[in-house]
């Protein structure tokens, strides 16, 4: 007789049809037990999906939600603050309530070509997926990308040469 991967579930949690006393995993990990444990350690499972509720489908700030949505969002934020205060008064960690509706952010679009190139070089955003998005930068033409790439290659070569010079200088001083 040999045991395989198919038998692992039965070893851990008993066989189908066994009483709950013979299935330790199902006996311990019930929904009620898990919620009780979460409450004991002040854990509130929440993802960004919670912010996708109808009340939070808009962004706060200028240019975000229409007037009625702005009122609803401000009520939501104030109620959230009250809830955090109550959680703290109950002796739990109020920092678990750290989810806030998004705020409008504006992308900065440098006007001059030189400013666009410098933004790409400073952010090291030439060959990295999503780097332009993270920089919140919108670049219009490929000339800017090519110039930025050439400048970054030149900077890398200069850094490598400086490192070699320093290494050479250190070895000369030791001799």
Short mmCIF file of N, CA and C in Angstrom, two decimals, residues 8-167:
data_model
loop_
_atom_site.label_atom_id
_atom_site.label_comp_id
_atom_site.label_asym_id
_atom_site.label_seq_id
_atom_site.Cartn_x
_atom_site.Cartn_y
_atom_site.Cartn_z
N UNK A 8 -3.57 12.95 0.88
CA UNK A 8 -3.19 14.00 1.80
C UNK A 8 -4.40 14.67 2.44
N UNK A 9 -5.40 15.00 1.64
CA UNK A 9 -6.60 15.66 2.19
C UNK A 9 -7.29 14.76 3.21
N UNK A 10 -7.35 13.47 2.95
CA UNK A 10 -7.99 12.55 3.88
C UNK A 10 -7.20 12.41 5.16
N UNK A 11 -5.87 12.45 5.05
CA UNK A 11 -5.03 12.36 6.24
C UNK A 11 -5.23 13.59 7.12
N UNK A 12 -5.29 14.77 6.49
CA UNK A 12 -5.41 16.02 7.24
C UNK A 12 -6.82 16.20 7.80
N UNK A 13 -7.83 15.86 7.00
CA UNK A 13 -9.19 16.21 7.40
C UNK A 13 -10.16 15.04 7.42
N UNK A 14 -9.70 13.85 7.50
CA UNK A 14 -10.61 12.71 7.57
C UNK A 14 -11.23 12.38 6.22
N UNK A 15 -12.11 11.41 6.23
CA UNK A 15 -12.72 10.94 5.00
C UNK A 15 -14.11 11.54 4.84
N UNK A 16 -14.58 11.68 3.59
CA UNK A 16 -15.95 12.17 3.39
C UNK A 16 -16.93 11.25 4.10
N UNK A 17 -17.90 11.83 4.76
CA UNK A 17 -18.88 11.05 5.49
C UNK A 17 -18.54 10.85 6.95
N UNK A 18 -17.29 11.16 7.37
CA UNK A 18 -16.91 11.06 8.78
C UNK A 18 -17.66 12.13 9.58
N UNK A 19 -17.83 11.88 10.87
CA UNK A 19 -18.46 12.89 11.72
C UNK A 19 -17.52 14.08 11.87
N UNK A 20 -18.06 15.22 12.29
CA UNK A 20 -17.28 16.45 12.43
C UNK A 20 -16.14 16.28 13.44
N UNK A 21 -16.31 15.40 14.40
CA UNK A 21 -15.25 15.16 15.40
C UNK A 21 -14.02 14.49 14.77
N UNK A 22 -14.21 13.78 13.67
CA UNK A 22 -13.10 13.10 12.99
C UNK A 22 -12.52 13.95 11.85
N UNK A 23 -13.02 15.17 11.68
CA UNK A 23 -12.52 16.08 10.64
C UNK A 23 -12.01 17.35 11.32
N UNK A 24 -10.78 17.35 11.83
CA UNK A 24 -10.29 18.47 12.64
C UNK A 24 -10.26 19.81 11.89
N UNK A 25 -9.91 19.81 10.64
CA UNK A 25 -9.83 21.07 9.90
C UNK A 25 -11.22 21.71 9.81
N UNK A 26 -12.21 20.96 9.38
CA UNK A 26 -13.58 21.49 9.27
C UNK A 26 -14.16 21.88 10.63
N UNK A 27 -13.73 21.18 11.67
CA UNK A 27 -14.25 21.48 13.01
C UNK A 27 -13.71 22.81 13.52
N UNK A 28 -12.43 23.08 13.26
CA UNK A 28 -11.80 24.28 13.79
C UNK A 28 -12.03 25.50 12.90
N UNK A 29 -11.88 25.33 11.59
CA UNK A 29 -11.97 26.47 10.69
C UNK A 29 -13.38 26.67 10.15
N UNK A 30 -14.27 27.03 11.06
CA UNK A 30 -15.63 27.38 10.66
C UNK A 30 -15.70 28.90 10.47
N UNK A 31 -16.70 29.35 9.76
CA UNK A 31 -16.85 30.80 9.52
C UNK A 31 -16.99 31.56 10.85
N UNK A 32 -17.74 31.01 11.77
CA UNK A 32 -17.93 31.67 13.06
C UNK A 32 -16.62 31.78 13.84
N UNK A 33 -15.83 30.69 13.85
CA UNK A 33 -14.54 30.71 14.55
C UNK A 33 -13.59 31.73 13.94
N UNK A 34 -13.53 31.76 12.61
CA UNK A 34 -12.61 32.69 11.92
C UNK A 34 -13.00 34.13 12.23
N UNK A 35 -14.29 34.45 12.19
CA UNK A 35 -14.73 35.82 12.52
C UNK A 35 -14.41 36.17 13.97
N UNK A 36 -14.54 35.20 14.86
CA UNK A 36 -14.21 35.43 16.26
C UNK A 36 -12.71 35.71 16.42
N UNK A 37 -11.87 34.97 15.72
CA UNK A 37 -10.42 35.20 15.79
C UNK A 37 -10.07 36.58 15.26
N UNK A 38 -10.71 36.97 14.14
CA UNK A 38 -10.45 38.29 13.56
C UNK A 38 -10.81 39.38 14.56
N UNK A 39 -11.93 39.19 15.23
CA UNK A 39 -12.37 40.18 16.21
C UNK A 39 -11.39 40.26 17.38
N UNK A 40 -10.89 39.12 17.81
CA UNK A 40 -9.96 39.10 18.95
C UNK A 40 -8.65 39.82 18.66
N UNK A 41 -8.19 39.79 17.42
CA UNK A 41 -6.92 40.45 17.08
C UNK A 41 -7.13 41.78 16.36
N UNK A 42 -8.37 42.26 16.32
CA UNK A 42 -8.73 43.52 15.66
C UNK A 42 -8.34 43.53 14.19
N UNK A 43 -8.62 42.45 13.50
CA UNK A 43 -8.33 42.34 12.08
C UNK A 43 -9.59 42.60 11.29
N UNK A 44 -9.49 43.45 10.28
CA UNK A 44 -10.63 43.75 9.43
C UNK A 44 -10.22 43.48 7.99
N UNK A 45 -10.61 42.34 7.43
CA UNK A 45 -10.19 42.04 6.06
C UNK A 45 -10.90 42.97 5.07
N UNK A 46 -10.12 43.71 4.32
CA UNK A 46 -10.71 44.65 3.37
C UNK A 46 -9.72 44.86 2.24
N UNK A 47 -10.22 44.91 1.05
CA UNK A 47 -9.38 45.19 -0.11
C UNK A 47 -9.86 46.46 -0.76
N UNK A 48 -9.17 46.86 -1.81
CA UNK A 48 -9.57 48.06 -2.54
C UNK A 48 -10.97 47.90 -3.12
N UNK A 49 -11.46 46.68 -3.29
CA UNK A 49 -12.81 46.46 -3.81
C UNK A 49 -13.87 47.10 -2.93
N UNK A 50 -13.58 47.24 -1.64
CA UNK A 50 -14.54 47.88 -0.74
C UNK A 50 -14.73 49.33 -1.12
N UNK A 51 -13.72 49.94 -1.71
CA UNK A 51 -13.85 51.34 -2.11
C UNK A 51 -14.60 51.48 -3.44
N UNK A 52 -14.95 50.37 -4.06
CA UNK A 52 -15.66 50.43 -5.34
C UNK A 52 -17.18 50.44 -5.14
N UNK A 53 -17.60 50.63 -3.91
CA UNK A 53 -19.02 50.73 -3.59
C UNK A 53 -19.62 51.92 -4.32
N UNK A 54 -20.94 51.91 -4.52
CA UNK A 54 -21.60 53.01 -5.23
C UNK A 54 -21.32 54.36 -4.58
N UNK A 55 -21.13 54.37 -3.26
CA UNK A 55 -20.87 55.63 -2.57
C UNK A 55 -19.48 56.17 -2.89
N UNK A 56 -18.60 55.30 -3.32
CA UNK A 56 -17.21 55.74 -3.55
C UNK A 56 -16.79 55.58 -5.00
N UNK A 57 -17.70 55.62 -5.92
CA UNK A 57 -17.31 55.44 -7.31
C UNK A 57 -16.67 56.68 -7.91
N UNK A 58 -16.68 57.78 -7.19
CA UNK A 58 -16.05 59.01 -7.65
C UNK A 58 -14.83 59.32 -6.81
N UNK A 59 -14.02 60.20 -7.34
CA UNK A 59 -12.86 60.66 -6.59
C UNK A 59 -13.20 61.95 -5.87
N UNK A 60 -12.56 62.14 -4.72
CA UNK A 60 -12.75 63.39 -3.99
C UNK A 60 -11.86 64.46 -4.59
N UNK A 61 -12.21 65.70 -4.35
CA UNK A 61 -11.37 66.81 -4.80
C UNK A 61 -11.94 67.50 -6.02
N UNK A 62 -11.27 68.55 -6.41
CA UNK A 62 -11.73 69.36 -7.54
C UNK A 62 -11.63 68.57 -8.84
N UNK A 63 -12.74 68.55 -9.58
CA UNK A 63 -12.78 67.81 -10.83
C UNK A 63 -13.15 66.35 -10.65
N UNK A 64 -13.51 65.94 -9.45
CA UNK A 64 -13.86 64.55 -9.19
C UNK A 64 -15.35 64.32 -9.29
N UNK A 65 -15.99 64.12 -8.17
CA UNK A 65 -17.41 63.77 -8.11
C UNK A 65 -18.29 65.00 -8.39
N UNK A 66 -19.50 64.76 -8.94
CA UNK A 66 -20.44 65.86 -9.05
C UNK A 66 -20.91 66.29 -7.66
N UNK A 67 -21.70 67.33 -7.58
CA UNK A 67 -22.06 67.92 -6.28
C UNK A 67 -22.71 66.91 -5.34
N UNK A 68 -23.68 66.14 -5.84
CA UNK A 68 -24.35 65.17 -4.95
C UNK A 68 -23.38 64.08 -4.50
N UNK A 69 -22.48 63.66 -5.39
CA UNK A 69 -21.48 62.66 -5.04
C UNK A 69 -20.49 63.19 -4.03
N UNK A 70 -20.14 64.47 -4.15
CA UNK A 70 -19.22 65.09 -3.20
C UNK A 70 -19.81 65.09 -1.81
N UNK A 71 -21.09 65.41 -1.71
CA UNK A 71 -21.77 65.40 -0.41
C UNK A 71 -21.76 64.00 0.18
N UNK A 72 -22.08 63.01 -0.64
CA UNK A 72 -22.10 61.62 -0.15
C UNK A 72 -20.71 61.17 0.28
N UNK A 73 -19.69 61.55 -0.48
CA UNK A 73 -18.33 61.17 -0.12
C UNK A 73 -17.88 61.84 1.18
N UNK A 74 -18.24 63.12 1.35
CA UNK A 74 -17.84 63.79 2.59
C UNK A 74 -18.56 63.18 3.79
N UNK A 75 -19.83 62.78 3.62
CA UNK A 75 -20.54 62.08 4.71
C UNK A 75 -19.87 60.74 5.01
N UNK A 76 -19.49 60.03 3.97
CA UNK A 76 -18.82 58.74 4.14
C UNK A 76 -17.51 58.92 4.92
N UNK A 77 -16.72 59.92 4.54
CA UNK A 77 -15.44 60.15 5.21
C UNK A 77 -15.66 60.53 6.67
N UNK A 78 -16.64 61.40 6.94
CA UNK A 78 -16.88 61.79 8.33
C UNK A 78 -17.38 60.61 9.16
N UNK A 79 -18.26 59.78 8.60
CA UNK A 79 -18.73 58.59 9.31
C UNK A 79 -17.58 57.60 9.55
N UNK A 80 -16.69 57.53 8.61
CA UNK A 80 -15.54 56.64 8.73
C UNK A 80 -14.65 57.09 9.89
N UNK A 81 -14.45 58.41 10.02
CA UNK A 81 -13.65 58.95 11.12
C UNK A 81 -14.30 58.66 12.46
N UNK A 82 -15.63 58.81 12.52
CA UNK A 82 -16.36 58.51 13.76
C UNK A 82 -16.20 57.03 14.10
N UNK A 83 -16.30 56.18 13.08
CA UNK A 83 -16.13 54.74 13.30
C UNK A 83 -14.73 54.41 13.82
N UNK A 84 -13.72 55.08 13.27
CA UNK A 84 -12.35 54.85 13.73
C UNK A 84 -12.19 55.27 15.18
N UNK A 85 -12.84 56.36 15.55
CA UNK A 85 -12.76 56.83 16.94
C UNK A 85 -13.43 55.82 17.87
N UNK A 86 -14.58 55.27 17.43
CA UNK A 86 -15.28 54.27 18.25
C UNK A 86 -14.44 53.01 18.41
N UNK A 87 -13.80 52.60 17.33
CA UNK A 87 -12.95 51.41 17.39
C UNK A 87 -11.83 51.63 18.40
N UNK A 88 -11.23 52.83 18.39
CA UNK A 88 -10.16 53.13 19.34
C UNK A 88 -10.69 53.14 20.76
N UNK A 89 -11.89 53.69 20.98
CA UNK A 89 -12.48 53.73 22.32
C UNK A 89 -12.75 52.32 22.84
N UNK A 90 -13.03 51.38 21.93
CA UNK A 90 -13.29 49.99 22.33
C UNK A 90 -11.99 49.27 22.68
N UNK A 91 -10.85 49.93 22.44
CA UNK A 91 -9.57 49.33 22.78
C UNK A 91 -8.90 48.61 21.64
N UNK A 92 -9.43 48.76 20.44
CA UNK A 92 -8.82 48.10 19.29
C UNK A 92 -7.93 49.09 18.54
N UNK A 93 -7.25 48.59 17.56
CA UNK A 93 -6.34 49.39 16.76
C UNK A 93 -7.13 50.17 15.71
N UNK A 94 -7.17 51.50 15.82
CA UNK A 94 -7.94 52.30 14.88
C UNK A 94 -7.27 52.36 13.52
N UNK A 95 -6.00 51.99 13.44
CA UNK A 95 -5.29 52.04 12.16
C UNK A 95 -5.75 50.97 11.18
N UNK A 96 -6.58 50.03 11.64
CA UNK A 96 -7.11 49.05 10.69
C UNK A 96 -8.08 49.72 9.74
N UNK A 97 -8.60 50.87 10.11
CA UNK A 97 -9.51 51.60 9.24
C UNK A 97 -8.69 52.62 8.44
N UNK A 98 -7.93 52.12 7.50
CA UNK A 98 -7.02 53.00 6.76
C UNK A 98 -7.41 53.12 5.29
N UNK A 99 -8.59 52.73 4.92
CA UNK A 99 -9.04 52.79 3.53
C UNK A 99 -9.82 54.06 3.30
N UNK A 100 -9.37 54.89 2.38
CA UNK A 100 -10.03 56.17 2.11
C UNK A 100 -10.42 56.25 0.65
N UNK A 101 -11.51 56.95 0.34
CA UNK A 101 -11.88 57.14 -1.07
C UNK A 101 -10.75 57.87 -1.81
N UNK A 102 -10.55 57.55 -3.07
CA UNK A 102 -9.45 58.16 -3.81
C UNK A 102 -9.65 59.66 -4.02
N UNK A 103 -8.53 60.37 -4.15
CA UNK A 103 -8.54 61.81 -4.38
C UNK A 103 -8.06 62.05 -5.80
N UNK A 104 -8.63 63.04 -6.46
CA UNK A 104 -8.26 63.37 -7.83
C UNK A 104 -6.78 63.74 -7.88
N UNK A 105 -6.09 63.17 -8.84
CA UNK A 105 -4.70 63.55 -9.05
C UNK A 105 -4.53 63.95 -10.51
N UNK A 106 -3.74 64.92 -10.73
CA UNK A 106 -3.50 65.43 -12.08
C UNK A 106 -2.12 64.99 -12.56
N UNK A 107 -2.08 64.53 -13.79
CA UNK A 107 -0.80 64.17 -14.38
C UNK A 107 -0.06 65.44 -14.77
N UNK A 108 1.25 65.44 -14.51
CA UNK A 108 2.01 66.61 -14.95
C UNK A 108 2.60 66.28 -16.31
N UNK A 109 2.36 67.17 -17.23
CA UNK A 109 2.84 66.99 -18.59
C UNK A 109 3.83 68.11 -18.87
N UNK A 110 5.14 67.79 -18.85
CA UNK A 110 6.11 68.84 -19.15
C UNK A 110 5.90 69.38 -20.56
N UNK A 111 5.96 70.68 -20.69
CA UNK A 111 5.73 71.33 -21.97
C UNK A 111 6.93 71.16 -22.90
N UNK A 112 8.11 71.49 -22.40
CA UNK A 112 9.29 71.50 -23.25
C UNK A 112 9.85 70.10 -23.44
N UNK A 113 10.46 69.90 -24.58
CA UNK A 113 11.05 68.60 -24.90
C UNK A 113 12.18 68.27 -23.92
N UNK A 114 12.97 69.26 -23.56
CA UNK A 114 14.08 69.05 -22.64
C UNK A 114 13.56 68.61 -21.26
N UNK A 115 12.44 69.20 -20.82
CA UNK A 115 11.85 68.82 -19.53
C UNK A 115 11.33 67.39 -19.58
N UNK A 116 10.79 66.97 -20.72
CA UNK A 116 10.32 65.60 -20.87
C UNK A 116 11.50 64.62 -20.80
N UNK A 117 12.58 64.97 -21.49
CA UNK A 117 13.77 64.11 -21.48
C UNK A 117 14.32 64.00 -20.07
N UNK A 118 14.41 65.13 -19.37
CA UNK A 118 14.97 65.12 -18.01
C UNK A 118 14.09 64.30 -17.06
N UNK A 119 12.77 64.38 -17.23
CA UNK A 119 11.86 63.60 -16.39
C UNK A 119 12.09 62.10 -16.61
N UNK A 120 12.31 61.71 -17.86
CA UNK A 120 12.58 60.30 -18.16
C UNK A 120 13.91 59.85 -17.57
N UNK A 121 14.93 60.70 -17.69
CA UNK A 121 16.25 60.35 -17.17
C UNK A 121 16.22 60.27 -15.65
N UNK A 122 15.60 61.26 -15.01
CA UNK A 122 15.54 61.28 -13.54
C UNK A 122 14.78 60.09 -12.99
N UNK A 123 13.70 59.69 -13.67
CA UNK A 123 12.90 58.56 -13.20
C UNK A 123 13.42 57.21 -13.67
N UNK A 124 14.49 57.21 -14.49
CA UNK A 124 15.05 55.97 -15.06
C UNK A 124 13.93 55.13 -15.66
N UNK A 125 13.13 55.78 -16.50
CA UNK A 125 11.89 55.16 -16.97
C UNK A 125 11.94 54.71 -18.42
N UNK A 126 13.10 54.45 -18.96
CA UNK A 126 13.17 54.11 -20.38
C UNK A 126 12.69 52.68 -20.64
N UNK A 127 13.27 51.71 -19.99
CA UNK A 127 12.99 50.31 -20.34
C UNK A 127 12.26 49.56 -19.23
N UNK A 128 11.49 50.24 -18.44
CA UNK A 128 10.79 49.57 -17.35
C UNK A 128 9.28 49.61 -17.61
N UNK A 129 8.65 48.47 -17.48
CA UNK A 129 7.21 48.39 -17.70
C UNK A 129 6.48 49.21 -16.65
N UNK A 130 5.62 50.08 -17.09
CA UNK A 130 4.79 50.87 -16.18
C UNK A 130 5.49 52.06 -15.57
N UNK A 131 6.76 52.29 -15.91
CA UNK A 131 7.49 53.39 -15.27
C UNK A 131 6.92 54.74 -15.67
N UNK A 132 6.51 54.88 -16.91
CA UNK A 132 5.93 56.15 -17.33
C UNK A 132 4.64 56.42 -16.57
N UNK A 133 3.87 55.36 -16.35
CA UNK A 133 2.63 55.51 -15.59
C UNK A 133 2.95 55.92 -14.15
N UNK A 134 3.96 55.29 -13.56
CA UNK A 134 4.32 55.62 -12.18
C UNK A 134 4.85 57.03 -12.07
N UNK A 135 5.52 57.51 -13.12
CA UNK A 135 6.00 58.89 -13.14
C UNK A 135 4.85 59.87 -13.35
N UNK A 136 3.71 59.35 -13.74
CA UNK A 136 2.54 60.16 -14.09
C UNK A 136 2.93 61.15 -15.19
N UNK A 137 3.69 60.64 -16.15
CA UNK A 137 4.23 61.47 -17.20
C UNK A 137 3.68 60.98 -18.53
N UNK A 138 3.30 61.91 -19.37
CA UNK A 138 2.84 61.56 -20.70
C UNK A 138 3.80 62.18 -21.70
N UNK A 139 4.44 61.35 -22.49
CA UNK A 139 5.39 61.82 -23.48
C UNK A 139 4.82 61.52 -24.85
N UNK A 140 4.91 62.49 -25.75
CA UNK A 140 4.21 62.38 -27.01
C UNK A 140 5.02 61.77 -28.13
N UNK A 141 6.32 62.05 -28.22
CA UNK A 141 7.02 61.57 -29.41
C UNK A 141 8.22 60.70 -29.09
N UNK A 142 8.64 59.96 -30.10
CA UNK A 142 9.74 59.02 -29.90
C UNK A 142 11.09 59.71 -29.85
N UNK A 143 11.21 60.91 -30.40
CA UNK A 143 12.47 61.65 -30.35
C UNK A 143 12.88 61.87 -28.89
N UNK A 144 11.90 62.19 -28.06
CA UNK A 144 12.17 62.40 -26.64
C UNK A 144 12.69 61.11 -26.02
N UNK A 145 12.07 60.00 -26.34
CA UNK A 145 12.49 58.71 -25.78
C UNK A 145 13.91 58.36 -26.24
N UNK A 146 14.22 58.59 -27.52
CA UNK A 146 15.55 58.28 -28.03
C UNK A 146 16.62 59.14 -27.37
N UNK A 147 16.35 60.43 -27.25
CA UNK A 147 17.32 61.33 -26.61
C UNK A 147 17.52 60.96 -25.14
N UNK A 148 16.44 60.63 -24.47
CA UNK A 148 16.54 60.24 -23.06
C UNK A 148 17.34 58.95 -22.93
N UNK A 149 17.13 58.01 -23.85
CA UNK A 149 17.87 56.75 -23.82
C UNK A 149 19.35 57.00 -24.03
N UNK A 150 19.71 57.85 -25.00
CA UNK A 150 21.12 58.18 -25.25
C UNK A 150 21.75 58.84 -24.03
N UNK A 151 21.01 59.73 -23.40
CA UNK A 151 21.54 60.43 -22.22
C UNK A 151 21.76 59.45 -21.07
N UNK A 152 20.81 58.51 -20.89
CA UNK A 152 20.96 57.53 -19.81
C UNK A 152 22.15 56.61 -20.07
N UNK A 153 22.36 56.20 -21.32
CA UNK A 153 23.52 55.37 -21.65
C UNK A 153 24.82 56.12 -21.36
N UNK A 154 24.86 57.40 -21.71
CA UNK A 154 26.03 58.22 -21.46
C UNK A 154 26.30 58.33 -19.95
N UNK A 155 25.22 58.54 -19.17
CA UNK A 155 25.38 58.62 -17.71
C UNK A 155 25.88 57.31 -17.13
N UNK A 156 25.37 56.20 -17.63
CA UNK A 156 25.82 54.88 -17.16
C UNK A 156 27.29 54.66 -17.48
N UNK A 157 27.72 55.07 -18.69
CA UNK A 157 29.13 54.92 -19.07
C UNK A 157 30.02 55.79 -18.19
N UNK A 158 29.58 57.01 -17.91
CA UNK A 158 30.34 57.90 -17.03
C UNK A 158 30.46 57.32 -15.62
N UNK A 159 29.36 56.76 -15.13
CA UNK A 159 29.38 56.16 -13.79
C UNK A 159 30.34 54.97 -13.75
N UNK A 160 30.32 54.16 -14.81
CA UNK A 160 31.22 53.01 -14.88
C UNK A 160 32.68 53.47 -14.94
N UNK A 161 32.94 54.52 -15.74
CA UNK A 161 34.30 55.05 -15.84
C UNK A 161 34.77 55.62 -14.50
N UNK A 162 33.89 56.33 -13.81
CA UNK A 162 34.23 56.87 -12.49
C UNK A 162 34.56 55.76 -11.50
N UNK A 163 33.81 54.68 -11.58
CA UNK A 163 34.03 53.54 -10.69
C UNK A 163 35.39 52.91 -10.98
N UNK A 164 35.72 52.78 -12.27
CA UNK A 164 37.01 52.21 -12.66
C UNK A 164 38.16 53.12 -12.20
N UNK A 165 37.98 54.45 -12.37
CA UNK A 165 39.01 55.39 -11.94
C UNK A 165 39.24 55.29 -10.43
N UNK A 166 38.12 55.19 -9.68
CA UNK A 166 38.23 55.09 -8.22
C UNK A 166 38.94 53.80 -7.83
N UNK A 167 38.61 52.71 -8.52
CA UNK A 167 39.24 51.42 -8.25
C UNK A 167 40.74 51.51 -8.54
#
